[in-house]
PDB file of C-alpha atoms and ligand atoms in Angstrom:
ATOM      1  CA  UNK A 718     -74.195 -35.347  49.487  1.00 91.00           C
ATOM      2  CA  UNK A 719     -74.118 -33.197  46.481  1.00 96.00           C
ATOM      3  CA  UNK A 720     -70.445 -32.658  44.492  1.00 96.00           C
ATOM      4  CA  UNK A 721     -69.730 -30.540  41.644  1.00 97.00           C
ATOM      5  CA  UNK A 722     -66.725 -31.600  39.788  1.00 97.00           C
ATOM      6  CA  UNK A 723     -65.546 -28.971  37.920  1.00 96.00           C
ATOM      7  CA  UNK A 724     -69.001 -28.632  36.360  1.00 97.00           C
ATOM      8  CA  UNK A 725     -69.295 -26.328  33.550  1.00 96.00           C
ATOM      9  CA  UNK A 726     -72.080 -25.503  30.623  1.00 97.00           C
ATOM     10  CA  UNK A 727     -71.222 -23.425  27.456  1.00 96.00           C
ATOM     11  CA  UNK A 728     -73.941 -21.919  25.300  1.00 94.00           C
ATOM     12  CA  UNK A 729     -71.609 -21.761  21.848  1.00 92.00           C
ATOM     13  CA  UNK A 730     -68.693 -19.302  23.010  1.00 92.00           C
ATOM     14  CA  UNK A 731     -70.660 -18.135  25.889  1.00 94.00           C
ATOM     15  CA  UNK A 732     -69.922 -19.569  29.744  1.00 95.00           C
ATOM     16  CA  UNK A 733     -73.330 -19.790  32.086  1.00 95.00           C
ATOM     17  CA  UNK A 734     -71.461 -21.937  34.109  1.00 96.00           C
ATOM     18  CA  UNK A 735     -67.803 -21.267  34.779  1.00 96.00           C
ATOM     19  CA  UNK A 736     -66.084 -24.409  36.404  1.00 96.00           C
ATOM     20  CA  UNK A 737     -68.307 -24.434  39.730  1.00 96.00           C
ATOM     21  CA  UNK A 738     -66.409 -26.823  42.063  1.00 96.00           C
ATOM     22  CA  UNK A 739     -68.305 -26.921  45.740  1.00 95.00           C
ATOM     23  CA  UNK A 740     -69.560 -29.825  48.233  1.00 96.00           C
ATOM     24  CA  UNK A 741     -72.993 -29.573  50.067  1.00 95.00           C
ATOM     25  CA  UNK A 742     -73.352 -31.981  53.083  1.00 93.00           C
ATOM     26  CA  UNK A 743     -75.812 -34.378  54.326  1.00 91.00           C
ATOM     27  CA  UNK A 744     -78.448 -32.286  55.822  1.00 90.00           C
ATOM     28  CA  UNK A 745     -77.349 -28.925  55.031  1.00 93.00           C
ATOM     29  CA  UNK A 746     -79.874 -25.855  53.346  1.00 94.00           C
ATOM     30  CA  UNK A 747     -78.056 -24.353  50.911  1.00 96.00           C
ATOM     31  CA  UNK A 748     -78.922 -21.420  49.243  1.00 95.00           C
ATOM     32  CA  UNK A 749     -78.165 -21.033  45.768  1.00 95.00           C
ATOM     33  CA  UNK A 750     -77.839 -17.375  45.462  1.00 92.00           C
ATOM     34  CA  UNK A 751     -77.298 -14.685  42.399  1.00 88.00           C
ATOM     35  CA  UNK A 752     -79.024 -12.088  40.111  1.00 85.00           C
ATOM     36  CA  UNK A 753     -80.581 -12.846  37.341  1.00 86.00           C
ATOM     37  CA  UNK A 754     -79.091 -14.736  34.604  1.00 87.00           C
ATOM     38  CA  UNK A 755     -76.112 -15.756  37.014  1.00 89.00           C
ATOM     39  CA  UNK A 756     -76.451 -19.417  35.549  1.00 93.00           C
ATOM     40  CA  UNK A 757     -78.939 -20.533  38.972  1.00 93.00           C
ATOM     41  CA  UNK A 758     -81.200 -22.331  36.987  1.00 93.00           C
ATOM     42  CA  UNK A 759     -78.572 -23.609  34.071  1.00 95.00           C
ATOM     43  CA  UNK A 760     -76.819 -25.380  37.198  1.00 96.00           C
ATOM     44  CA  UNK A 761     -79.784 -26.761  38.751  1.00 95.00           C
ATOM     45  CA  UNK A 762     -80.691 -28.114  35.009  1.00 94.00           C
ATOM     46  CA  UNK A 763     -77.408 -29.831  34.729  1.00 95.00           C
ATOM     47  CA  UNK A 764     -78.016 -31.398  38.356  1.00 95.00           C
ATOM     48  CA  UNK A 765     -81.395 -32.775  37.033  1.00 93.00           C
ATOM     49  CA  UNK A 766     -80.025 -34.282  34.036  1.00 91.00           C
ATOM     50  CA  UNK A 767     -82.191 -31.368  31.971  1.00 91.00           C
ATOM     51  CA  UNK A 768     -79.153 -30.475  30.213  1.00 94.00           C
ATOM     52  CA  UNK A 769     -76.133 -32.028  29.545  1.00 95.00           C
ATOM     53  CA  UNK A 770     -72.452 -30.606  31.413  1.00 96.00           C
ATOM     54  CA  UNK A 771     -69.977 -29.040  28.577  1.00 96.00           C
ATOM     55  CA  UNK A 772     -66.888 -30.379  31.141  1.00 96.00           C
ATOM     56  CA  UNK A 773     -67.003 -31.754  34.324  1.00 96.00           C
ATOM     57  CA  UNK A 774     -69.818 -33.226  36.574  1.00 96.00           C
ATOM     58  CA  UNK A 775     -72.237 -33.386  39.483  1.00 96.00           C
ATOM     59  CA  UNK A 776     -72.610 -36.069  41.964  1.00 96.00           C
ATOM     60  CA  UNK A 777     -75.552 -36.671  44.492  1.00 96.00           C
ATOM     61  CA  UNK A 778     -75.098 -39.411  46.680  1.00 93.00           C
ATOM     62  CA  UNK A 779     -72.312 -40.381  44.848  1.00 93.00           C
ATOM     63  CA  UNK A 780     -74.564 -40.964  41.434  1.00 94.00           C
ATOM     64  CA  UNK A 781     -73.511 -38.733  38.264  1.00 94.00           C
ATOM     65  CA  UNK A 782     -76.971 -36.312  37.486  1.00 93.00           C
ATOM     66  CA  UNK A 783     -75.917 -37.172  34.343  1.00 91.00           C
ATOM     67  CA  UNK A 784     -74.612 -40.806  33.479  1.00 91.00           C
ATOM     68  CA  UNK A 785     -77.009 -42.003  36.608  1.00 90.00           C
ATOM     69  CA  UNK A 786     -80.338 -39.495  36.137  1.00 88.00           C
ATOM     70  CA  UNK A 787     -82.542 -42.376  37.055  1.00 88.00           C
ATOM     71  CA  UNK A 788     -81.058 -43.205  39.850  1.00 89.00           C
ATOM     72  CA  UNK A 789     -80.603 -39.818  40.805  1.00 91.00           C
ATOM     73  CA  UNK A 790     -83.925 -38.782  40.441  1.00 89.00           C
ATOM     74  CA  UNK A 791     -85.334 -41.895  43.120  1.00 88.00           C
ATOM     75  CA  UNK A 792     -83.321 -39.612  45.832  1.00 91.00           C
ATOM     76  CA  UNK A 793     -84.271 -36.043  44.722  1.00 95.00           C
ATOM     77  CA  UNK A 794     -87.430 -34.231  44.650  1.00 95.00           C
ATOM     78  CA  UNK A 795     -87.399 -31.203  42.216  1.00 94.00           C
ATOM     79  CA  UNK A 796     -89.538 -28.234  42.046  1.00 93.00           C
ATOM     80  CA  UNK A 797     -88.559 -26.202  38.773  1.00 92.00           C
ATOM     81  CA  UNK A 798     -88.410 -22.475  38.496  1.00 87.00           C
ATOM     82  CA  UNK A 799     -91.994 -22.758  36.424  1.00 86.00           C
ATOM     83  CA  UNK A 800     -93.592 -26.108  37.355  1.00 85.00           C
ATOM     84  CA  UNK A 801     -95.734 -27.359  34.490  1.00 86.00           C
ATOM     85  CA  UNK A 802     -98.188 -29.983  34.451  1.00 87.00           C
ATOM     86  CA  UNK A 803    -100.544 -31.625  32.297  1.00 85.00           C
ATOM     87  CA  UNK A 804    -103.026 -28.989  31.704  1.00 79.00           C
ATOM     88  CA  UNK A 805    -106.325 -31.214  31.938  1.00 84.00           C
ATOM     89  CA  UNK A 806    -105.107 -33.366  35.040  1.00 92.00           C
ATOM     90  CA  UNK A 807    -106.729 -32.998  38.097  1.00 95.00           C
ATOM     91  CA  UNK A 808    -104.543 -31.926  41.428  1.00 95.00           C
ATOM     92  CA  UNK A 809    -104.932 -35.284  42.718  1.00 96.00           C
ATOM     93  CA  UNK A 810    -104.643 -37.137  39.376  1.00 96.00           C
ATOM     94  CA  UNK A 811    -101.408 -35.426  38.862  1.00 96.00           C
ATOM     95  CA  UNK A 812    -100.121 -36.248  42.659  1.00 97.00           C
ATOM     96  CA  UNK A 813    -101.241 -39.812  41.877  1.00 97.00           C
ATOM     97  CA  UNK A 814     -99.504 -39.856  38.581  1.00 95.00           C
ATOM     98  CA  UNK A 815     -96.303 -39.209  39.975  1.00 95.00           C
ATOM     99  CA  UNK A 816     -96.494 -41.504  43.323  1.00 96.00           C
ATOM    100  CA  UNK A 817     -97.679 -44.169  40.644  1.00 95.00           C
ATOM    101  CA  UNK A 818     -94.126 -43.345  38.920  1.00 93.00           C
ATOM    102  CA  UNK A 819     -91.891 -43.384  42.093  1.00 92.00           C
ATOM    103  CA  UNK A 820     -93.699 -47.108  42.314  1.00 92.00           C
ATOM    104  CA  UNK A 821     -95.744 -46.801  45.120  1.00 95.00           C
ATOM    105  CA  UNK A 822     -99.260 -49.233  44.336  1.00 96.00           C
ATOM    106  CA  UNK A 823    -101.998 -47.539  43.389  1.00 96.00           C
ATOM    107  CA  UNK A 824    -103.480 -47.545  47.121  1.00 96.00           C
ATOM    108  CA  UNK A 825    -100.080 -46.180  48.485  1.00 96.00           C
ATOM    109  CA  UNK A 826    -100.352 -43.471  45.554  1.00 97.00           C
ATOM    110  CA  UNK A 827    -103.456 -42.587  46.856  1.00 97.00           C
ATOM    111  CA  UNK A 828    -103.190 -42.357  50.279  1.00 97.00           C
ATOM    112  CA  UNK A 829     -99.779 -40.195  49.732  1.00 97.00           C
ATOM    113  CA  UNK A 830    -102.108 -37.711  47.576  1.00 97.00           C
ATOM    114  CA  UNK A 831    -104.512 -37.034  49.950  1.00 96.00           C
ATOM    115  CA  UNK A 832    -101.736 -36.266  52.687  1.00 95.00           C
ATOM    116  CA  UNK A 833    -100.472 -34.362  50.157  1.00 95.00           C
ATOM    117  CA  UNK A 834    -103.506 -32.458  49.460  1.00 96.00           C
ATOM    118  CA  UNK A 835    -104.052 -31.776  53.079  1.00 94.00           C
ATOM    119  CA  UNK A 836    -100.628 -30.987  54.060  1.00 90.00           C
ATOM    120  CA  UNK A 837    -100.554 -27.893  51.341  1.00 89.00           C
ATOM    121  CA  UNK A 838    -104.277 -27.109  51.419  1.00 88.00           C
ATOM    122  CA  UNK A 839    -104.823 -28.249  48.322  1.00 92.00           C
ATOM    123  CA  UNK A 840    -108.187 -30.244  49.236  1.00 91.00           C
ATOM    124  CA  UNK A 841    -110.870 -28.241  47.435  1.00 92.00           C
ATOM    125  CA  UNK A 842    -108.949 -27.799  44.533  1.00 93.00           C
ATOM    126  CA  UNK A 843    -108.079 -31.491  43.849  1.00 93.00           C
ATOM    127  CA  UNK A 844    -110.553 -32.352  41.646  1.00 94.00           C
ATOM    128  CA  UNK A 845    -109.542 -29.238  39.427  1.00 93.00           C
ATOM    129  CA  UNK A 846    -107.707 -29.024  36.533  1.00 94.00           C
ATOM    130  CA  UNK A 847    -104.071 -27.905  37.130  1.00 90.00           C
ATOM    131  CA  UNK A 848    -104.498 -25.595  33.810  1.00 89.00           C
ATOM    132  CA  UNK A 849    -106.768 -23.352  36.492  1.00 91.00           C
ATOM    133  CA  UNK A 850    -104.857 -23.125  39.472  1.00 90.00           C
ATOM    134  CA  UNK A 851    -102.988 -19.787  40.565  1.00 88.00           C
ATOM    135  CA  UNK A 852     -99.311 -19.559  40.373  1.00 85.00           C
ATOM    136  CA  UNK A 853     -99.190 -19.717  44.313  1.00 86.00           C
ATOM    137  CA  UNK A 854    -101.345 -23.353  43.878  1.00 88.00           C
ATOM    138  CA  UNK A 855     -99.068 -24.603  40.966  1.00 91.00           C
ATOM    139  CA  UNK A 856     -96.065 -23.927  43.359  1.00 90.00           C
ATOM    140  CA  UNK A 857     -97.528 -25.933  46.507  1.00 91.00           C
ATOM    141  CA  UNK A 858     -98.401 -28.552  43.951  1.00 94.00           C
ATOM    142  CA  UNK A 859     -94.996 -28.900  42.535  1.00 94.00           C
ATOM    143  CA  UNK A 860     -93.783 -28.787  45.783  1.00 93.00           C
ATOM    144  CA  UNK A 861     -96.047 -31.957  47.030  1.00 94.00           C
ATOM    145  CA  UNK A 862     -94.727 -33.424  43.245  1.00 95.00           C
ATOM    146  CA  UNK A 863     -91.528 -33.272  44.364  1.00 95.00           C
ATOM    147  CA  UNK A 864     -92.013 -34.308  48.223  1.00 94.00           C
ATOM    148  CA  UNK A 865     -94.485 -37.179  47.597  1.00 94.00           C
ATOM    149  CA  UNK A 866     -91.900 -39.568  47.994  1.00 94.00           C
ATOM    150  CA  UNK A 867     -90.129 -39.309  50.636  1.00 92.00           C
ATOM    151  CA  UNK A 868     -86.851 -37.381  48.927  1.00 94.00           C
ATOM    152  CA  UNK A 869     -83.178 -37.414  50.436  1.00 93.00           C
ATOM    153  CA  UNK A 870     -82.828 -34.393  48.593  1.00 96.00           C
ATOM    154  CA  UNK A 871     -84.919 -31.391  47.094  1.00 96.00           C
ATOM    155  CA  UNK A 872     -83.540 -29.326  45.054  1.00 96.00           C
ATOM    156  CA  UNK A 873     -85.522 -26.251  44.496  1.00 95.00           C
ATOM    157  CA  UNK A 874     -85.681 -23.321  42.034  1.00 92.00           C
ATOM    158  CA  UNK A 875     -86.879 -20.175  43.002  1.00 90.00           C
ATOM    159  CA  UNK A 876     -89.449 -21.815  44.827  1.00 89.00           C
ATOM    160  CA  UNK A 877     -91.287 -18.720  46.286  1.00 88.00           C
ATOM    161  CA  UNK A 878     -90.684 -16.104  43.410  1.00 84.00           C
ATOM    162  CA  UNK A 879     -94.195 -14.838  42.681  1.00 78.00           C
ATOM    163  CA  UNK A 880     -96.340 -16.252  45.286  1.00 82.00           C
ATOM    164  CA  UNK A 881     -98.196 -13.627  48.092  1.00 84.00           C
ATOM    165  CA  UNK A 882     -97.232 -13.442  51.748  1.00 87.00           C
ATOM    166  CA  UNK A 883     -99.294 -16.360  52.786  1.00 84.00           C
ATOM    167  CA  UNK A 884     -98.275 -18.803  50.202  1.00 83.00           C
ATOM    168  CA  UNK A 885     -94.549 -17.635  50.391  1.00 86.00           C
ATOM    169  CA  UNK A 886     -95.107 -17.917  54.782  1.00 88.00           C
ATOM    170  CA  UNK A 887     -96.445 -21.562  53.704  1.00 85.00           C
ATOM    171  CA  UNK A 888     -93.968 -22.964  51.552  1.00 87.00           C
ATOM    172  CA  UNK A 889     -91.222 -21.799  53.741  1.00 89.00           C
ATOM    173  CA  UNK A 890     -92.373 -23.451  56.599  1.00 89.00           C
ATOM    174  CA  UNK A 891     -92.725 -26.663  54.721  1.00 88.00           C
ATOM    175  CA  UNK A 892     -89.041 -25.690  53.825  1.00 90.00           C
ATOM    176  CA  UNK A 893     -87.879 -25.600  57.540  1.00 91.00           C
ATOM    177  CA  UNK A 894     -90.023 -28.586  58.187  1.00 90.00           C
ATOM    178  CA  UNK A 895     -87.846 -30.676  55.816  1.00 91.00           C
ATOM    179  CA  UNK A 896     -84.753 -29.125  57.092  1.00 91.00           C
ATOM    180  CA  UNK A 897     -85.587 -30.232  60.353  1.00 91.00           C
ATOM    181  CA  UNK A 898     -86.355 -34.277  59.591  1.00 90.00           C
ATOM    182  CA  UNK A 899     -82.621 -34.048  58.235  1.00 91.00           C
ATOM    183  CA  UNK A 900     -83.008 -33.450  53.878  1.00 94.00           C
ATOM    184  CA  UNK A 901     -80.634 -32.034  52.159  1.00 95.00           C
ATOM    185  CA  UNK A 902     -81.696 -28.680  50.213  1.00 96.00           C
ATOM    186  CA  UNK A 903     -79.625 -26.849  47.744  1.00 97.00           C
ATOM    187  CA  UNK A 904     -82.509 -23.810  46.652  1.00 96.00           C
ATOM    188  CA  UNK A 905     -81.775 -21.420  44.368  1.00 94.00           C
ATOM    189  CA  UNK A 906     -83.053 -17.813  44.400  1.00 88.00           C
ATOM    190  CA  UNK A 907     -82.288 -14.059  44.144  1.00 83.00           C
ATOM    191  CA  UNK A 908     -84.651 -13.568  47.465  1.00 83.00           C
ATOM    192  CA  UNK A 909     -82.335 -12.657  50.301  1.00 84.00           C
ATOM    193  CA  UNK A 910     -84.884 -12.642  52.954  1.00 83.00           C
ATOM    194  CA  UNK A 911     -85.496 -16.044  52.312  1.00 86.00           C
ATOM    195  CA  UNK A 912     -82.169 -16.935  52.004  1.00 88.00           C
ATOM    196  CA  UNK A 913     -81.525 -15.602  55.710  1.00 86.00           C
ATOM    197  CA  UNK A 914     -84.250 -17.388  56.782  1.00 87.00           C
ATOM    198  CA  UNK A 915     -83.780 -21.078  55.738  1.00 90.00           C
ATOM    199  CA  UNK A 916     -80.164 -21.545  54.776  1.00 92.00           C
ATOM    200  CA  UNK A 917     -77.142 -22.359  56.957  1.00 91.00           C
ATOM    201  CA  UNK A 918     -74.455 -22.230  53.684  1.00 94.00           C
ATOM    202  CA  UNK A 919     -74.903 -20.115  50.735  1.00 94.00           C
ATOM    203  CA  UNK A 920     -72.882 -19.671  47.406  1.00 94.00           C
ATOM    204  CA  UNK A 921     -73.072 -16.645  45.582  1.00 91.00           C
ATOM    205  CA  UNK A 922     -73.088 -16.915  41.867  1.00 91.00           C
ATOM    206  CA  UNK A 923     -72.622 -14.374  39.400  1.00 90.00           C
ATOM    207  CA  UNK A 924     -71.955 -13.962  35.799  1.00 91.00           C
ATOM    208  CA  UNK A 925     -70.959 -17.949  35.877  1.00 93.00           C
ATOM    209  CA  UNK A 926     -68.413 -18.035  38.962  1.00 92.00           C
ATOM    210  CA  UNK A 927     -68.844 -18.696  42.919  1.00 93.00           C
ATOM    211  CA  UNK A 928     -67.805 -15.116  44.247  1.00 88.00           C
ATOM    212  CA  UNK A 929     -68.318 -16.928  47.911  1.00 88.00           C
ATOM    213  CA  UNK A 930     -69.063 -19.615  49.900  1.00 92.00           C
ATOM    214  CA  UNK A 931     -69.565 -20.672  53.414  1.00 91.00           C
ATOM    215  CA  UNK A 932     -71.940 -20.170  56.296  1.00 89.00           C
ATOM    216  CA  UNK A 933     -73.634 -16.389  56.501  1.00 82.00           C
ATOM    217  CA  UNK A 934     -70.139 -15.274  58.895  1.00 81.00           C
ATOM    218  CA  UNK A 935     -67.993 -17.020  56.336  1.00 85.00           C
ATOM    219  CA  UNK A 936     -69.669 -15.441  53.333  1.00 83.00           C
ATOM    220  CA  UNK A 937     -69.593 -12.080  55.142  1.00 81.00           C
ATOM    221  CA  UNK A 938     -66.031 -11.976  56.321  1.00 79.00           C
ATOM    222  CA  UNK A 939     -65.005 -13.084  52.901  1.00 75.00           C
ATOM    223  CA  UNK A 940     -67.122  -9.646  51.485  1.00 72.00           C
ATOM    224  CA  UNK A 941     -65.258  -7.832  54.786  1.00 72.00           C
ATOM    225  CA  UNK A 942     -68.530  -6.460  55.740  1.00 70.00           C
ATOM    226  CA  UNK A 943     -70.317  -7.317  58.961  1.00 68.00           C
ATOM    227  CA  UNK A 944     -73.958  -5.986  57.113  1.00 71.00           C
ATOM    228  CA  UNK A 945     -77.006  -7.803  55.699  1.00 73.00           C
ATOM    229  CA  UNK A 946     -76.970 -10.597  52.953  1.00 77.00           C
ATOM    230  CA  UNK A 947     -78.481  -8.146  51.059  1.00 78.00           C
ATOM    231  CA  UNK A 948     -75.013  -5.705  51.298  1.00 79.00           C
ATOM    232  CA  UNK A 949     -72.681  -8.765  51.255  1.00 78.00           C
ATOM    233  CA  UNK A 950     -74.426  -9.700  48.329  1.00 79.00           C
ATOM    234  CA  UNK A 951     -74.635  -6.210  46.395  1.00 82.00           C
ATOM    235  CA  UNK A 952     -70.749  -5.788  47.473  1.00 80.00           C
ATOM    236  CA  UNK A 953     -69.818  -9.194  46.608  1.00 78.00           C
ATOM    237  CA  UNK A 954     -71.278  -8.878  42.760  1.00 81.00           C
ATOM    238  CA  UNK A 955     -70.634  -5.675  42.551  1.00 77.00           C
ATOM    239  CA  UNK A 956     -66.912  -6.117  42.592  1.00 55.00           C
ATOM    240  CA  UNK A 957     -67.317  -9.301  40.802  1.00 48.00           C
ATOM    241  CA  UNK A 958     -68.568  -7.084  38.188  1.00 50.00           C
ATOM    242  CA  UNK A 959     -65.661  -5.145  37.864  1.00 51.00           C
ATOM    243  CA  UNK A 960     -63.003  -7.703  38.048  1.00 48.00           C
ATOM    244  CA  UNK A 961     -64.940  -9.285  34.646  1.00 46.00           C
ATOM    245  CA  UNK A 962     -64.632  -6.000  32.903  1.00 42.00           C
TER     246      UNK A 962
HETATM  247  N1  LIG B2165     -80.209 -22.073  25.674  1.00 53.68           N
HETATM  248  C1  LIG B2165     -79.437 -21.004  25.913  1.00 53.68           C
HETATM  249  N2  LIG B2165     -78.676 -20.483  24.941  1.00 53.68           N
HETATM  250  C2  LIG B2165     -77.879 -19.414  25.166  1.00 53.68           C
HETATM  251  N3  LIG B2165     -77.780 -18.779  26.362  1.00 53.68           N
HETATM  252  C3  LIG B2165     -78.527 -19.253  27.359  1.00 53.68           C
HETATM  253  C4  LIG B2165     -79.397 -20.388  27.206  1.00 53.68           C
HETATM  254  N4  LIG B2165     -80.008 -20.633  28.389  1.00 53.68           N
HETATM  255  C5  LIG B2165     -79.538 -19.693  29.260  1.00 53.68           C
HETATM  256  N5  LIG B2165     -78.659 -18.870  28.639  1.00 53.68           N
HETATM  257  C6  LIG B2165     -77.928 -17.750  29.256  1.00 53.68           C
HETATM  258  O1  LIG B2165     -77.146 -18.279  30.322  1.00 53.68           O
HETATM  259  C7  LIG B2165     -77.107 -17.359  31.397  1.00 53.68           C
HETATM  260  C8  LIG B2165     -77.543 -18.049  32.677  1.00 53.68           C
HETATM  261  O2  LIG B2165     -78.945 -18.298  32.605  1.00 53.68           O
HETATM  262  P1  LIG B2165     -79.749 -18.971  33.805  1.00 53.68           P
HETATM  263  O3  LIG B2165     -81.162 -19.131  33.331  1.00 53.68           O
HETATM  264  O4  LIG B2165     -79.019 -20.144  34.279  1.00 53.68           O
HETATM  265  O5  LIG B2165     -79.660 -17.824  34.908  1.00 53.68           O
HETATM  266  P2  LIG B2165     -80.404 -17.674  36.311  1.00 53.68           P
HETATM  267  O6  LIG B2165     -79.330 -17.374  37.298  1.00 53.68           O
HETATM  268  O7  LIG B2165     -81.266 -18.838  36.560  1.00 53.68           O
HETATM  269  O8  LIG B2165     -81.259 -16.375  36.082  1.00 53.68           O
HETATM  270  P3  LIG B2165     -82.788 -15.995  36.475  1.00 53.68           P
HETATM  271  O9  LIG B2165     -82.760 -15.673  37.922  1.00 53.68           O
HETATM  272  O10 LIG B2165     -83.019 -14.790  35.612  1.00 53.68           O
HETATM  273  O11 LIG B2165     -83.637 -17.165  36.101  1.00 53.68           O
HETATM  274  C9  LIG B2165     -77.970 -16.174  31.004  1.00 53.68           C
HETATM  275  O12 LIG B2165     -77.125 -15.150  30.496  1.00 53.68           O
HETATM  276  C10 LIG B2165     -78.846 -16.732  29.907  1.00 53.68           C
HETATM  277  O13 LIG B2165     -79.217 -15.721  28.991  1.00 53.68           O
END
């Protein structure tokens, strides 16, 4: 479902994204993981046609991200690492906006907002401006942005990274949800815990290159360490870390 080719992005001289080969499959939850600055949200640019690949490419559903972003974005729902909207939009103006620009009619659009609204508990706050929501309510809204319509894919950075116990309980159930009716989800985050939770492949990214890949055994007999995530992961870039020195 999603295929990097080789995909690579250079800043100048400097590599965020060493040549990242690696095939997700229909229906899988694949967590995106690495420290910060590992090149998570540089890849998950390049896969939204944000930025353009130095070499290489990225396919989803056999469309390039980059040569195909139109088409690409009809099958994927993103929710970026800060989701920004039109400050003086409503909630439900800016749900509508975007049903409106998947092409649903205006009484689709609607009815898809206030499902929407209820599904994330977003109700009393539609008629607000999205300039005063909370981080936590800018997160569920991005999230029913990028779910109004019905995605094949989501594609998801950092998508609980600053939100409290309830909102980050919420979202990941709406995760698992989604997993369950069969969408692919490639998430990125440095959150282990939810990592554990949701995914059933990971990749672990750091300074550029895949360290590992594979289901949670895979990724752990490939550290040789029958621990956590959390140790596979420490050990894993940890020794990535010296290699690159
Ligand atoms: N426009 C840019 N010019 C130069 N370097 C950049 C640019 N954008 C990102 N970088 C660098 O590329 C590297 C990867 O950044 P990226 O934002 O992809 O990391 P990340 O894994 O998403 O990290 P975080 O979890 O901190 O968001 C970092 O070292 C960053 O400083």
């Amino acid at each position: 479902m999603i295929e990097f080719q080789a995909l690579e992005k250079r800043y100048g001289t400097f590599e965020a994204v060493k040549p990242l080969t690696l095939t997700v499959r229909r229906g899988e939850v694949f967590g995106f993981l690495g420290p910060n600055g590992a090149g998570k949200t540089t890849t998950i640019r390049m896969m939204m046609g944000i930025l353009v690949p130095s070499a290489g490419r990225v396919l989803i559903d056999g469309k390039d991200c980059h040569a195909e972003a139109t088409e690409v974005k009809r099958r994927v729902g993103y929710l970026p690492d800060t989701p920004i909207f039109y400050d003086f939009l409503r909630g439900r103006e800016i749900l509508r906006f975007v049903a409106e620009m998947h092409g649903y009619s205006k009484t689709e659009a609607a009815e898809l907002t206030a499902r929407m609204l209820a599904e994330f508990a977003l109700d009393e706050a539609a008629e607000e401006f999205a300039v005063n929501y909370s981080l936590g309510m800018k997160k569920k809204l991005g999230l029913a942005c990028a779910l109004i319509h019905e995605p094949a894919v989501l594609i998801l950075d950092e998508p609980i990274n600053g939100l409290d116990p309830r909102s980050s309980r919420d979202v990941q159930e709406r995760l698992l949800a989604e997993a369950a009716r069969g969408t692919t989800i490639f998430v990125s985050t440095h959150l282990l815990d939810m990592a554990e939770k949701l995914c059933d492949h990971v990749g672990i990214i750091h300074r550029g290159s895949l360290v590992a890949t594979g289901t949670m055994d895979e990724v752990r007999s490939a550290a040789a360490s029958t621990g956590s995530l959390e140790e596979v992961f420490l050990k894993l870039t940890d020794e990535a870390g010296e290699h690159a020195q």
